[in-house]
PDB file of C-alpha atoms in Angstrom:
ATOM      1  CA  UNK C   1       0.011  -0.031   0.008  1.00  0.00           C
ATOM      2  CA  UNK C   2       1.083   3.464  -0.832  1.00  0.00           C
ATOM      3  CA  UNK C   3       1.610   6.237   1.786  1.00  0.00           C
ATOM      4  CA  UNK C   4      -1.300   8.485   1.581  1.00  0.00           C
ATOM      5  CA  UNK C   5      -0.947  12.266   1.525  1.00  0.00           C
ATOM      6  CA  UNK C   6      -3.230  15.297   1.720  1.00  0.00           C
ATOM      7  CA  UNK C   7      -3.142  17.714  -1.148  1.00  0.00           C
ATOM      8  CA  UNK C   8      -4.220  21.215  -0.489  1.00  0.00           C
ATOM      9  CA  UNK C   9      -6.863  22.091  -3.077  1.00  0.00           C
ATOM     10  CA  UNK C  10      -5.787  24.768  -5.608  1.00  0.00           C
ATOM     11  CA  UNK C  11      -8.067  27.667  -5.565  1.00  0.00           C
ATOM     12  CA  UNK C  12      -8.125  29.341  -8.942  1.00  0.00           C
ATOM     13  CA  UNK C  13      -7.245  33.009  -8.855  1.00  0.00           C
ATOM     14  CA  UNK C  14      -6.429  33.352  -5.081  1.00  0.00           C
ATOM     15  CA  UNK C  15      -2.915  34.451  -5.904  1.00  0.00           C
ATOM     16  CA  UNK C  16      -4.141  37.130  -8.379  1.00  0.00           C
ATOM     17  CA  UNK C  17      -6.795  38.352  -5.983  1.00  0.00           C
ATOM     18  CA  UNK C  18      -4.141  38.760  -3.228  1.00  0.00           C
ATOM     19  CA  UNK C  19      -1.926  40.765  -5.493  1.00  0.00           C
ATOM     20  CA  UNK C  20      -4.834  42.870  -6.500  1.00  0.00           C
ATOM     21  CA  UNK C  21      -5.671  43.626  -2.892  1.00  0.00           C
ATOM     22  CA  UNK C  22      -2.128  44.470  -2.084  1.00  0.00           C
ATOM     23  CA  UNK C  23      -1.939  46.862  -5.124  1.00  0.00           C
ATOM     24  CA  UNK C  24      -5.209  48.427  -4.115  1.00  0.00           C
ATOM     25  CA  UNK C  25      -3.845  48.820  -0.536  1.00  0.00           C
ATOM     26  CA  UNK C  26      -0.601  50.464  -1.827  1.00  0.00           C
ATOM     27  CA  UNK C  27      -2.525  52.581  -4.311  1.00  0.00           C
ATOM     28  CA  UNK C  28      -4.718  53.864  -1.388  1.00  0.00           C
ATOM     29  CA  UNK C  29      -1.620  54.597   0.696  1.00  0.00           C
ATOM     30  CA  UNK C  30      -0.029  56.432  -2.247  1.00  0.00           C
ATOM     31  CA  UNK C  31      -3.104  58.530  -2.710  1.00  0.00           C
ATOM     32  CA  UNK C  32      -3.299  59.429   0.952  1.00  0.00           C
ATOM     33  CA  UNK C  33       0.525  60.433   0.849  1.00  0.00           C
ATOM     34  CA  UNK C  34      -0.233  62.502  -2.322  1.00  0.00           C
ATOM     35  CA  UNK C  35      -3.099  64.210  -0.727  1.00  0.00           C
ATOM     36  CA  UNK C  36      -1.254  64.962   2.496  1.00  0.00           C
ATOM     37  CA  UNK C  37       1.770  66.269   0.414  1.00  0.00           C
ATOM     38  CA  UNK C  38      -0.578  68.465  -1.721  1.00  0.00           C
ATOM     39  CA  UNK C  39      -2.238  69.825   1.459  1.00  0.00           C
ATOM     40  CA  UNK C  40       1.131  70.533   2.963  1.00  0.00           C
ATOM     41  CA  UNK C  41       2.354  72.234  -0.151  1.00  0.00           C
ATOM     42  CA  UNK C  42      -0.921  74.370  -0.291  1.00  0.00           C
ATOM     43  CA  UNK C  43      -0.274  75.341   3.362  1.00  0.00           C
ATOM     44  CA  UNK C  44       3.266  76.278   2.703  1.00  0.00           C
ATOM     45  CA  UNK C  45       2.240  78.323  -0.395  1.00  0.00           C
ATOM     46  CA  UNK C  46      -0.471  80.168   1.768  1.00  0.00           C
ATOM     47  CA  UNK C  47       1.988  80.785   4.479  1.00  0.00           C
ATOM     48  CA  UNK C  48       4.489  82.240   2.002  1.00  0.00           C
ATOM     49  CA  UNK C  49       1.886  84.846   0.988  1.00  0.00           C
ATOM     50  CA  UNK C  50       0.795  85.705   4.567  1.00  0.00           C
ATOM     51  CA  UNK C  51       1.551  89.317   5.555  1.00  0.00           C
ATOM     52  CA  UNK C  52       2.028  90.379   9.031  1.00  0.00           C
ATOM     53  CA  UNK C  53       2.602  93.749  10.812  1.00  0.00           C
ATOM     54  CA  UNK C  54       4.507  92.999  14.095  1.00  0.00           C
ATOM     55  CA  UNK C  55       6.447  94.281  16.847  1.00  0.00           C
ATOM     56  CA  UNK C  56      10.292  93.288  17.177  1.00  0.00           C
ATOM     57  CA  UNK C  57      11.052  89.757  16.437  1.00  0.00           C
ATOM     58  CA  UNK C  58       7.635  89.115  15.011  1.00  0.00           C
ATOM     59  CA  UNK C  59       5.740  89.614  18.350  1.00  0.00           C
ATOM     60  CA  UNK C  60       3.061  90.822  18.909  1.00  0.00           C
ATOM     61  CA  UNK C  61       1.038  90.533  15.593  1.00  0.00           C
ATOM     62  CA  UNK C  62      -0.842  93.827  15.068  1.00  0.00           C
ATOM     63  CA  UNK C  63      -2.406  93.211  11.628  1.00  0.00           C
ATOM     64  CA  UNK C  64      -2.411  90.617   8.868  1.00  0.00           C
ATOM     65  CA  UNK C  65      -3.451  90.074   5.196  1.00  0.00           C
ATOM     66  CA  UNK C  66      -2.542  87.986   2.222  1.00  0.00           C
ATOM     67  CA  UNK C  67      -0.424  88.928  -0.777  1.00  0.00           C
ATOM     68  CA  UNK C  68      -2.843  86.858  -2.967  1.00  0.00           C
ATOM     69  CA  UNK C  69      -5.663  89.050  -2.031  1.00  0.00           C
ATOM     70  CA  UNK C  70      -3.850  92.272  -3.354  1.00  0.00           C
ATOM     71  CA  UNK C  71      -4.321  94.224  -6.578  1.00  0.00           C
ATOM     72  CA  UNK C  72      -2.209  96.528  -8.833  1.00  0.00           C
ATOM     73  CA  UNK C  73      -2.467 100.201  -7.612  1.00  0.00           C
ATOM     74  CA  UNK C  74      -0.141 101.060 -10.363  1.00  0.00           C
ATOM     75  CA  UNK C  75       1.453  98.322 -12.436  1.00  0.00           C
ATOM     76  CA  UNK C  76       4.167 100.434 -14.108  1.00  0.00           C
ATOM     77  CA  UNK C  77       5.563 101.391 -10.689  1.00  0.00           C
ATOM     78  CA  UNK C  78       5.216  97.766  -9.393  1.00  0.00           C
ATOM     79  CA  UNK C  79       2.863  98.910  -6.611  1.00  0.00           C
ATOM     80  CA  UNK C  80       0.892  96.163  -5.253  1.00  0.00           C
ATOM     81  CA  UNK C  81      -1.783  97.003  -2.612  1.00  0.00           C
ATOM     82  CA  UNK C  82      -3.154  94.761   0.137  1.00  0.00           C
ATOM     83  CA  UNK C  83      -5.946  95.336   2.554  1.00  0.00           C
ATOM     84  CA  UNK C  84      -4.924  94.429   6.232  1.00  0.00           C
ATOM     85  CA  UNK C  85      -7.158  93.321   9.112  1.00  0.00           C
ATOM     86  CA  UNK C  86      -6.300  94.211  12.614  1.00  0.00           C
ATOM     87  CA  UNK C  87      -5.590  91.385  15.096  1.00  0.00           C
ATOM     88  CA  UNK C  88      -7.994  90.633  17.848  1.00  0.00           C
ATOM     89  CA  UNK C  89      -7.345  90.278  21.492  1.00  0.00           C
ATOM     90  CA  UNK C  90      -7.717  86.829  23.202  1.00  0.00           C
ATOM     91  CA  UNK C  91      -8.766  85.876  26.633  1.00  0.00           C
ATOM     92  CA  UNK C  92      -5.138  85.161  27.382  1.00  0.00           C
ATOM     93  CA  UNK C  93      -4.128  88.755  26.654  1.00  0.00           C
ATOM     94  CA  UNK C  94      -3.222  90.464  30.092  1.00  0.00           C
ATOM     95  CA  UNK C  95      -1.558  93.598  28.690  1.00  0.00           C
ATOM     96  CA  UNK C  96      -4.700  95.777  28.678  1.00  0.00           C
ATOM     97  CA  UNK C  97      -4.678  95.692  24.856  1.00  0.00           C
ATOM     98  CA  UNK C  98      -8.558  95.405  24.690  1.00  0.00           C
ATOM     99  CA  UNK C  99     -11.369  92.978  25.718  1.00  0.00           C
ATOM    100  CA  UNK C 100     -11.464  89.430  24.098  1.00  0.00           C
ATOM    101  CA  UNK C 101     -12.508  89.564  20.449  1.00  0.00           C
ATOM    102  CA  UNK C 102     -11.865  93.318  19.978  1.00  0.00           C
ATOM    103  CA  UNK C 103      -9.143  94.837  17.924  1.00  0.00           C
ATOM    104  CA  UNK C 104      -5.821  95.092  19.630  1.00  0.00           C
ATOM    105  CA  UNK C 105      -4.910  98.508  20.931  1.00  0.00           C
ATOM    106  CA  UNK C 106      -1.502  99.623  19.453  1.00  0.00           C
ATOM    107  CA  UNK C 107       0.278 102.667  21.011  1.00  0.00           C
ATOM    108  CA  UNK C 108       2.171 105.065  18.677  1.00  0.00           C
ATOM    109  CA  UNK C 109       5.302 104.138  20.377  1.00  0.00           C
ATOM    110  CA  UNK C 110       5.049 100.745  18.683  1.00  0.00           C
ATOM    111  CA  UNK C 111       5.971 102.411  15.333  1.00  0.00           C
ATOM    112  CA  UNK C 112       9.644 102.603  16.431  1.00  0.00           C
ATOM    113  CA  UNK C 113      10.175  98.919  16.131  1.00  0.00           C
ATOM    114  CA  UNK C 114       7.535  98.064  13.538  1.00  0.00           C
ATOM    115  CA  UNK C 115       8.298  95.063  11.276  1.00  0.00           C
ATOM    116  CA  UNK C 116       6.546  93.979   8.015  1.00  0.00           C
ATOM    117  CA  UNK C 117       6.740  90.220   7.558  1.00  0.00           C
ATOM    118  CA  UNK C 118       5.963  88.243   4.389  1.00  0.00           C
ATOM    119  CA  UNK C 119       5.752  84.480   4.984  1.00  0.00           C
ATOM    120  CA  UNK C 120       7.168  84.990   8.344  1.00  0.00           C
ATOM    121  CA  UNK C 121      10.296  86.469   7.024  1.00  0.00           C
ATOM    122  CA  UNK C 122      11.245  90.151   7.532  1.00  0.00           C
ATOM    123  CA  UNK C 123      10.492  92.107   4.461  1.00  0.00           C
ATOM    124  CA  UNK C 124      11.060  95.642   5.874  1.00  0.00           C
ATOM    125  CA  UNK C 125      11.516  97.269   9.327  1.00  0.00           C
ATOM    126  CA  UNK C 126      11.480 100.718  10.850  1.00  0.00           C
ATOM    127  CA  UNK C 127      15.090 100.033  12.104  1.00  0.00           C
ATOM    128  CA  UNK C 128      16.675  98.709   8.951  1.00  0.00           C
ATOM    129  CA  UNK C 129      16.406 102.028   7.030  1.00  0.00           C
ATOM    130  CA  UNK C 130      15.309 105.693   7.651  1.00  0.00           C
ATOM    131  CA  UNK C 131      11.533 105.844   7.532  1.00  0.00           C
ATOM    132  CA  UNK C 132      10.212 108.402   5.135  1.00  0.00           C
ATOM    133  CA  UNK C 133       6.624 109.538   6.091  1.00  0.00           C
ATOM    134  CA  UNK C 134       4.083 111.818   4.361  1.00  0.00           C
ATOM    135  CA  UNK C 135       0.850 113.298   5.524  1.00  0.00           C
ATOM    136  CA  UNK C 136      -2.445 112.202   3.906  1.00  0.00           C
ATOM    137  CA  UNK C 137      -6.018 112.980   4.495  1.00  0.00           C
ATOM    138  CA  UNK C 138      -9.013 111.161   3.045  1.00  0.00           C
ATOM    139  CA  UNK C 139     -12.747 110.869   3.584  1.00  0.00           C
ATOM    140  CA  UNK C 140     -13.769 107.584   5.453  1.00  0.00           C
ATOM    141  CA  UNK C 141     -17.130 106.698   7.083  1.00  0.00           C
ATOM    142  CA  UNK C 142     -18.350 110.421   6.596  1.00  0.00           C
ATOM    143  CA  UNK C 143     -15.468 111.744   8.719  1.00  0.00           C
ATOM    144  CA  UNK C 144     -11.831 112.639   8.342  1.00  0.00           C
ATOM    145  CA  UNK C 145      -9.421 109.863   8.945  1.00  0.00           C
ATOM    146  CA  UNK C 146      -5.879 111.019   9.779  1.00  0.00           C
ATOM    147  CA  UNK C 147      -3.263 108.813   8.085  1.00  0.00           C
ATOM    148  CA  UNK C 148       0.386 109.006   7.504  1.00  0.00           C
ATOM    149  CA  UNK C 149       1.958 107.082   4.712  1.00  0.00           C
ATOM    150  CA  UNK C 150       5.352 105.387   6.015  1.00  0.00           C
ATOM    151  CA  UNK C 151       7.854 104.137   3.614  1.00  0.00           C
ATOM    152  CA  UNK C 152       9.847 101.165   5.037  1.00  0.00           C
ATOM    153  CA  UNK C 153      12.702  99.631   3.203  1.00  0.00           C
ATOM    154  CA  UNK C 154      15.301 100.715   0.642  1.00  0.00           C
ATOM    155  CA  UNK C 155      14.686 103.021  -2.410  1.00  0.00           C
ATOM    156  CA  UNK C 156      14.392 100.147  -4.833  1.00  0.00           C
ATOM    157  CA  UNK C 157      12.445  97.538  -2.808  1.00  0.00           C
ATOM    158  CA  UNK C 158      10.219  98.206   0.125  1.00  0.00           C
ATOM    159  CA  UNK C 159       6.591  98.992   1.171  1.00  0.00           C
ATOM    160  CA  UNK C 160       4.494 101.867   2.026  1.00  0.00           C
ATOM    161  CA  UNK C 161       2.456 101.304   5.185  1.00  0.00           C
ATOM    162  CA  UNK C 162      -0.665 103.441   5.745  1.00  0.00           C
ATOM    163  CA  UNK C 163      -0.743 104.252   9.578  1.00  0.00           C
ATOM    164  CA  UNK C 164      -4.127 105.396  10.778  1.00  0.00           C
ATOM    165  CA  UNK C 165      -3.943 107.616  14.030  1.00  0.00           C
ATOM    166  CA  UNK C 166      -6.789 107.844  16.588  1.00  0.00           C
ATOM    167  CA  UNK C 167      -6.778 110.526  19.207  1.00  0.00           C
ATOM    168  CA  UNK C 168      -4.794 113.033  17.150  1.00  0.00           C
ATOM    169  CA  UNK C 169      -6.754 116.135  17.007  1.00  0.00           C
ATOM    170  CA  UNK C 170      -7.581 117.600  13.661  1.00  0.00           C
ATOM    171  CA  UNK C 171      -6.181 121.014  14.630  1.00  0.00           C
ATOM    172  CA  UNK C 172      -2.617 119.796  15.400  1.00  0.00           C
ATOM    173  CA  UNK C 173      -2.735 117.213  12.505  1.00  0.00           C
ATOM    174  CA  UNK C 174      -3.498 120.090  10.007  1.00  0.00           C
ATOM    175  CA  UNK C 175      -0.609 122.207  11.344  1.00  0.00           C
ATOM    176  CA  UNK C 176       1.762 119.341  10.859  1.00  0.00           C
ATOM    177  CA  UNK C 177       0.292 118.532   7.307  1.00  0.00           C
ATOM    178  CA  UNK C 178       0.788 122.163   6.261  1.00  0.00           C
ATOM    179  CA  UNK C 179       4.426 122.248   7.419  1.00  0.00           C
ATOM    180  CA  UNK C 180       5.020 118.939   5.653  1.00  0.00           C
ATOM    181  CA  UNK C 181       3.430 120.263   2.363  1.00  0.00           C
ATOM    182  CA  UNK C 182       5.243 123.601   2.482  1.00  0.00           C
ATOM    183  CA  UNK C 183       8.621 121.958   3.122  1.00  0.00           C
ATOM    184  CA  UNK C 184       8.249 119.465   0.221  1.00  0.00           C
ATOM    185  CA  UNK C 185       7.067 122.342  -2.098  1.00  0.00           C
ATOM    186  CA  UNK C 186      10.213 124.321  -1.451  1.00  0.00           C
ATOM    187  CA  UNK C 187      13.382 122.695  -2.829  1.00  0.00           C
ATOM    188  CA  UNK C 188      15.560 124.950  -0.754  1.00  0.00           C
ATOM    189  CA  UNK C 189      14.188 123.721   2.657  1.00  0.00           C
ATOM    190  CA  UNK C 190      14.837 120.406   4.171  1.00  0.00           C
ATOM    191  CA  UNK C 191      11.724 118.122   4.365  1.00  0.00           C
ATOM    192  CA  UNK C 192       9.905 117.763   7.724  1.00  0.00           C
ATOM    193  CA  UNK C 193      10.638 114.515   9.423  1.00  0.00           C
ATOM    194  CA  UNK C 194       7.040 113.419   9.920  1.00  0.00           C
ATOM    195  CA  UNK C 195       8.077 110.018  11.373  1.00  0.00           C
ATOM    196  CA  UNK C 196       9.931 111.856  14.127  1.00  0.00           C
ATOM    197  CA  UNK C 197       6.887 113.957  14.861  1.00  0.00           C
ATOM    198  CA  UNK C 198       4.860 110.721  15.293  1.00  0.00           C
ATOM    199  CA  UNK C 199       7.416 109.269  17.509  1.00  0.00           C
ATOM    200  CA  UNK C 200       8.155 112.207  19.709  1.00  0.00           C
ATOM    201  CA  UNK C 201       5.588 115.056  19.431  1.00  0.00           C
ATOM    202  CA  UNK C 202       2.342 113.288  19.126  1.00  0.00           C
ATOM    203  CA  UNK C 203       2.829 110.846  22.191  1.00  0.00           C
ATOM    204  CA  UNK C 204       4.047 113.826  24.345  1.00  0.00           C
ATOM    205  CA  UNK C 205       1.086 115.939  23.499  1.00  0.00           C
ATOM    206  CA  UNK C 206      -1.584 113.086  23.218  1.00  0.00           C
ATOM    207  CA  UNK C 207      -0.584 110.183  25.291  1.00  0.00           C
ATOM    208  CA  UNK C 208      -3.863 108.419  24.617  1.00  0.00           C
ATOM    209  CA  UNK C 209      -3.422 108.404  20.815  1.00  0.00           C
ATOM    210  CA  UNK C 210      -3.265 104.968  19.115  1.00  0.00           C
ATOM    211  CA  UNK C 211      -2.506 103.511  15.706  1.00  0.00           C
ATOM    212  CA  UNK C 212      -4.037 100.874  13.430  1.00  0.00           C
ATOM    213  CA  UNK C 213      -3.071  99.399  10.092  1.00  0.00           C
ATOM    214  CA  UNK C 214      -5.489  98.681   7.200  1.00  0.00           C
ATOM    215  CA  UNK C 215      -3.536  99.059   4.014  1.00  0.00           C
ATOM    216  CA  UNK C 216      -0.021  98.086   2.695  1.00  0.00           C
ATOM    217  CA  UNK C 217       1.561  98.625  -0.640  1.00  0.00           C
ATOM    218  CA  UNK C 218       4.653  96.637  -1.887  1.00  0.00           C
ATOM    219  CA  UNK C 219       6.837  98.036  -4.576  1.00  0.00           C
ATOM    220  CA  UNK C 220       9.994  96.874  -6.504  1.00  0.00           C
ATOM    221  CA  UNK C 221      10.822  94.309  -9.219  1.00  0.00           C
ATOM    222  CA  UNK C 222      10.409  91.450  -6.788  1.00  0.00           C
ATOM    223  CA  UNK C 223       6.641  92.400  -6.735  1.00  0.00           C
ATOM    224  CA  UNK C 224       6.376  91.904 -10.404  1.00  0.00           C
ATOM    225  CA  UNK C 225       8.079  88.588 -10.099  1.00  0.00           C
ATOM    226  CA  UNK C 226       5.723  87.358  -7.299  1.00  0.00           C
ATOM    227  CA  UNK C 227       2.614  88.440  -9.023  1.00  0.00           C
ATOM    228  CA  UNK C 228       3.731  86.614 -12.162  1.00  0.00           C
ATOM    229  CA  UNK C 229       4.808  83.459 -10.411  1.00  0.00           C
ATOM    230  CA  UNK C 230       1.469  83.298  -8.538  1.00  0.00           C
ATOM    231  CA  UNK C 231      -0.673  84.001 -11.701  1.00  0.00           C
ATOM    232  CA  UNK C 232      -2.191  86.932 -10.005  1.00  0.00           C
ATOM    233  CA  UNK C 233      -2.001  89.542 -12.842  1.00  0.00           C
ATOM    234  CA  UNK C 234      -5.783  90.514 -13.448  1.00  0.00           C
ATOM    235  CA  UNK C 235      -4.991  92.249 -16.871  1.00  0.00           C
ATOM    236  CA  UNK C 236      -7.212  90.583 -19.479  1.00  0.00           C
ATOM    237  CA  UNK C 237      -6.691  90.272 -23.272  1.00  0.00           C
ATOM    238  CA  UNK C 238      -8.710  92.284 -25.678  1.00  0.00           C
ATOM    239  CA  UNK C 239      -7.915  95.721 -24.348  1.00  0.00           C
ATOM    240  CA  UNK C 240      -4.565  95.978 -26.083  1.00  0.00           C
ATOM    241  CA  UNK C 241      -5.001  99.226 -27.983  1.00  0.00           C
ATOM    242  CA  UNK C 242      -6.854 100.909 -25.145  1.00  0.00           C
ATOM    243  CA  UNK C 243      -4.261  99.735 -22.517  1.00  0.00           C
ATOM    244  CA  UNK C 244      -1.329 100.815 -24.778  1.00  0.00           C
ATOM    245  CA  UNK C 245      -2.844 104.329 -25.082  1.00  0.00           C
ATOM    246  CA  UNK C 246      -3.330 104.651 -21.254  1.00  0.00           C
ATOM    247  CA  UNK C 247       0.260 103.337 -20.723  1.00  0.00           C
ATOM    248  CA  UNK C 248       1.461 106.044 -23.054  1.00  0.00           C
ATOM    249  CA  UNK C 249      -0.404 108.725 -21.088  1.00  0.00           C
ATOM    250  CA  UNK C 250       1.071 107.195 -17.774  1.00  0.00           C
ATOM    251  CA  UNK C 251       4.564 107.386 -19.309  1.00  0.00           C
ATOM    252  CA  UNK C 252       4.088 111.007 -20.223  1.00  0.00           C
ATOM    253  CA  UNK C 253       2.654 111.852 -16.678  1.00  0.00           C
ATOM    254  CA  UNK C 254       5.717 110.148 -14.975  1.00  0.00           C
ATOM    255  CA  UNK C 255       8.163 111.973 -17.251  1.00  0.00           C
ATOM    256  CA  UNK C 256       6.482 115.343 -16.736  1.00  0.00           C
ATOM    257  CA  UNK C 257       6.383 115.013 -13.046  1.00  0.00           C
ATOM    258  CA  UNK C 258      10.245 114.238 -12.973  1.00  0.00           C
ATOM    259  CA  UNK C 259      10.867 117.128 -15.379  1.00  0.00           C
ATOM    260  CA  UNK C 260       8.961 119.437 -13.083  1.00  0.00           C
ATOM    261  CA  UNK C 261      11.351 118.538 -10.255  1.00  0.00           C
ATOM    262  CA  UNK C 262       9.187 116.326  -8.295  1.00  0.00           C
ATOM    263  CA  UNK C 263      11.279 113.782  -6.282  1.00  0.00           C
ATOM    264  CA  UNK C 264       8.602 111.868  -4.410  1.00  0.00           C
ATOM    265  CA  UNK C 265       9.131 108.105  -4.307  1.00  0.00           C
ATOM    266  CA  UNK C 266       6.894 105.011  -3.669  1.00  0.00           C
ATOM    267  CA  UNK C 267       3.233 105.511  -3.003  1.00  0.00           C
ATOM    268  CA  UNK C 268       3.625 109.253  -2.622  1.00  0.00           C
ATOM    269  CA  UNK C 269       4.674 109.434  -6.099  1.00  0.00           C
ATOM    270  CA  UNK C 270       2.213 106.929  -7.380  1.00  0.00           C
ATOM    271  CA  UNK C 271      -0.625 108.880  -5.713  1.00  0.00           C
ATOM    272  CA  UNK C 272       0.268 111.954  -7.910  1.00  0.00           C
ATOM    273  CA  UNK C 273       0.373 109.686 -10.961  1.00  0.00           C
ATOM    274  CA  UNK C 274      -3.079 108.289 -10.080  1.00  0.00           C
ATOM    275  CA  UNK C 275      -4.500 111.813  -9.507  1.00  0.00           C
ATOM    276  CA  UNK C 276      -3.310 112.761 -12.966  1.00  0.00           C
ATOM    277  CA  UNK C 277      -4.577 109.575 -14.577  1.00  0.00           C
ATOM    278  CA  UNK C 278      -8.048 110.285 -13.151  1.00  0.00           C
ATOM    279  CA  UNK C 279      -7.906 113.883 -14.616  1.00  0.00           C
ATOM    280  CA  UNK C 280      -6.999 112.550 -18.074  1.00  0.00           C
ATOM    281  CA  UNK C 281      -9.720 109.845 -17.773  1.00  0.00           C
ATOM    282  CA  UNK C 282     -12.299 112.603 -16.994  1.00  0.00           C
ATOM    283  CA  UNK C 283     -11.149 114.663 -19.991  1.00  0.00           C
ATOM    284  CA  UNK C 284     -11.343 111.539 -22.237  1.00  0.00           C
ATOM    285  CA  UNK C 285     -14.622 109.997 -21.093  1.00  0.00           C
ATOM    286  CA  UNK C 286     -16.697 113.114 -20.104  1.00  0.00           C
ATOM    287  CA  UNK C 287     -15.379 115.758 -22.433  1.00  0.00           C
ATOM    288  CA  UNK C 288     -14.795 113.274 -25.228  1.00  0.00           C
ATOM    289  CA  UNK C 289     -11.347 114.608 -25.908  1.00  0.00           C
ATOM    290  CA  UNK C 290      -8.830 112.512 -27.965  1.00  0.00           C
ATOM    291  CA  UNK C 291      -5.766 111.018 -26.323  1.00  0.00           C
ATOM    292  CA  UNK C 292      -3.581 113.393 -28.459  1.00  0.00           C
ATOM    293  CA  UNK C 293      -5.497 116.453 -27.159  1.00  0.00           C
ATOM    294  CA  UNK C 294      -5.183 115.227 -23.524  1.00  0.00           C
ATOM    295  CA  UNK C 295      -1.378 114.478 -23.974  1.00  0.00           C
ATOM    296  CA  UNK C 296      -0.897 118.160 -24.846  1.00  0.00           C
ATOM    297  CA  UNK C 297      -2.468 119.192 -21.574  1.00  0.00           C
ATOM    298  CA  UNK C 298      -0.361 116.918 -19.362  1.00  0.00           C
ATOM    299  CA  UNK C 299       2.243 119.602 -18.515  1.00  0.00           C
ATOM    300  CA  UNK C 300      -0.543 122.010 -17.352  1.00  0.00           C
ATOM    301  CA  UNK C 301      -2.266 119.241 -15.282  1.00  0.00           C
ATOM    302  CA  UNK C 302       1.081 118.333 -13.647  1.00  0.00           C
ATOM    303  CA  UNK C 303       1.581 121.834 -12.475  1.00  0.00           C
ATOM    304  CA  UNK C 304      -2.009 122.130 -11.218  1.00  0.00           C
ATOM    305  CA  UNK C 305      -1.548 118.805  -9.325  1.00  0.00           C
ATOM    306  CA  UNK C 306       1.825 119.805  -7.740  1.00  0.00           C
ATOM    307  CA  UNK C 307       0.206 123.056  -6.521  1.00  0.00           C
ATOM    308  CA  UNK C 308      -2.887 121.274  -4.955  1.00  0.00           C
ATOM    309  CA  UNK C 309      -3.002 119.818  -1.418  1.00  0.00           C
ATOM    310  CA  UNK C 310      -5.373 116.999  -1.854  1.00  0.00           C
ATOM    311  CA  UNK C 311      -6.973 114.747  -4.627  1.00  0.00           C
ATOM    312  CA  UNK C 312     -10.367 116.369  -4.127  1.00  0.00           C
ATOM    313  CA  UNK C 313      -8.918 119.827  -4.563  1.00  0.00           C
ATOM    314  CA  UNK C 314      -7.035 118.955  -7.722  1.00  0.00           C
ATOM    315  CA  UNK C 315      -9.942 117.140  -9.340  1.00  0.00           C
ATOM    316  CA  UNK C 316     -12.317 120.141  -8.452  1.00  0.00           C
ATOM    317  CA  UNK C 317      -9.759 122.516 -10.050  1.00  0.00           C
ATOM    318  CA  UNK C 318      -9.727 120.343 -13.202  1.00  0.00           C
ATOM    319  CA  UNK C 319     -13.458 120.370 -13.473  1.00  0.00           C
ATOM    320  CA  UNK C 320     -13.479 124.131 -13.201  1.00  0.00           C
ATOM    321  CA  UNK C 321     -10.598 124.782 -15.596  1.00  0.00           C
ATOM    322  CA  UNK C 322     -11.676 122.347 -18.280  1.00  0.00           C
ATOM    323  CA  UNK C 323     -15.547 122.681 -17.913  1.00  0.00           C
ATOM    324  CA  UNK C 324     -16.082 119.129 -16.920  1.00  0.00           C
ATOM    325  CA  UNK C 325     -19.762 118.787 -15.720  1.00  0.00           C
ATOM    326  CA  UNK C 326     -19.430 115.855 -13.428  1.00  0.00           C
ATOM    327  CA  UNK C 327     -17.072 113.277 -12.116  1.00  0.00           C
ATOM    328  CA  UNK C 328     -17.197 109.710 -13.447  1.00  0.00           C
ATOM    329  CA  UNK C 329     -19.890 107.819 -11.640  1.00  0.00           C
ATOM    330  CA  UNK C 330     -21.398 110.798  -9.928  1.00  0.00           C
TER     331      UNK C 330
END
């Protein structure tokens, strides 16, 4: 008799099914890894665009925004504007900076060590370069807001930070503004150091005054590179000729301002350019003037803008001088 043995029955396809299950498990793991990697990359990209206005060494955080949420204020000058939101107090705050959930209270003295951070990295500070500041007055919520534009960084790459001041009486603010304007209008006099006024005079006279930040403008070649790399340029196709004509006018405005001896930089200069672009737009759209006709008037418009003290005053003078019946949209 032969020795008997037990033969395990062969189940057709069992090996293939096991391999398929393993592959499915591996595919599922790979998908999870890819999803986690993509999420991490998205978070890193978002973080790299995160803007913060902070105290020294990144603390505390006073205001924040995102580079992605910005827009061109003037593309030729590489001026990219971003709206900021003030930070809010938490229940753990014990520095008297406000009740939980309310905007943090920032004393004027904080300006001395202010930092602008992009992606957590210092972009510009009040201590790395001299801070150039210029007075500005605008209508806001049916009242007058007192703002000072502070240029932080170098002459080629930097940022303009709009500092809004609460508790600085209109009477004293107007005196400082007039001194600032008269000094800048006189090439033989040294400009008023508005930043020094903010750090020394205002706190001494008005110790309860506070500041807040709601707008920041980046400028420089690096801004164009960042906007291009992130695909944020909102300029659409189909407006080539119209856009080219407006660029020509902008070029003439810039050249004429410099020829007239204006040496403003950054947002202060771009503000003049924007005022003049609005004036030329009014003449083209309301008075139906041709671009050639408007170009001939640019030297006169530049002199008018340089002599005015605000956008509203300048545009009213343009309306009166050129018989423009109404402002666009009014």
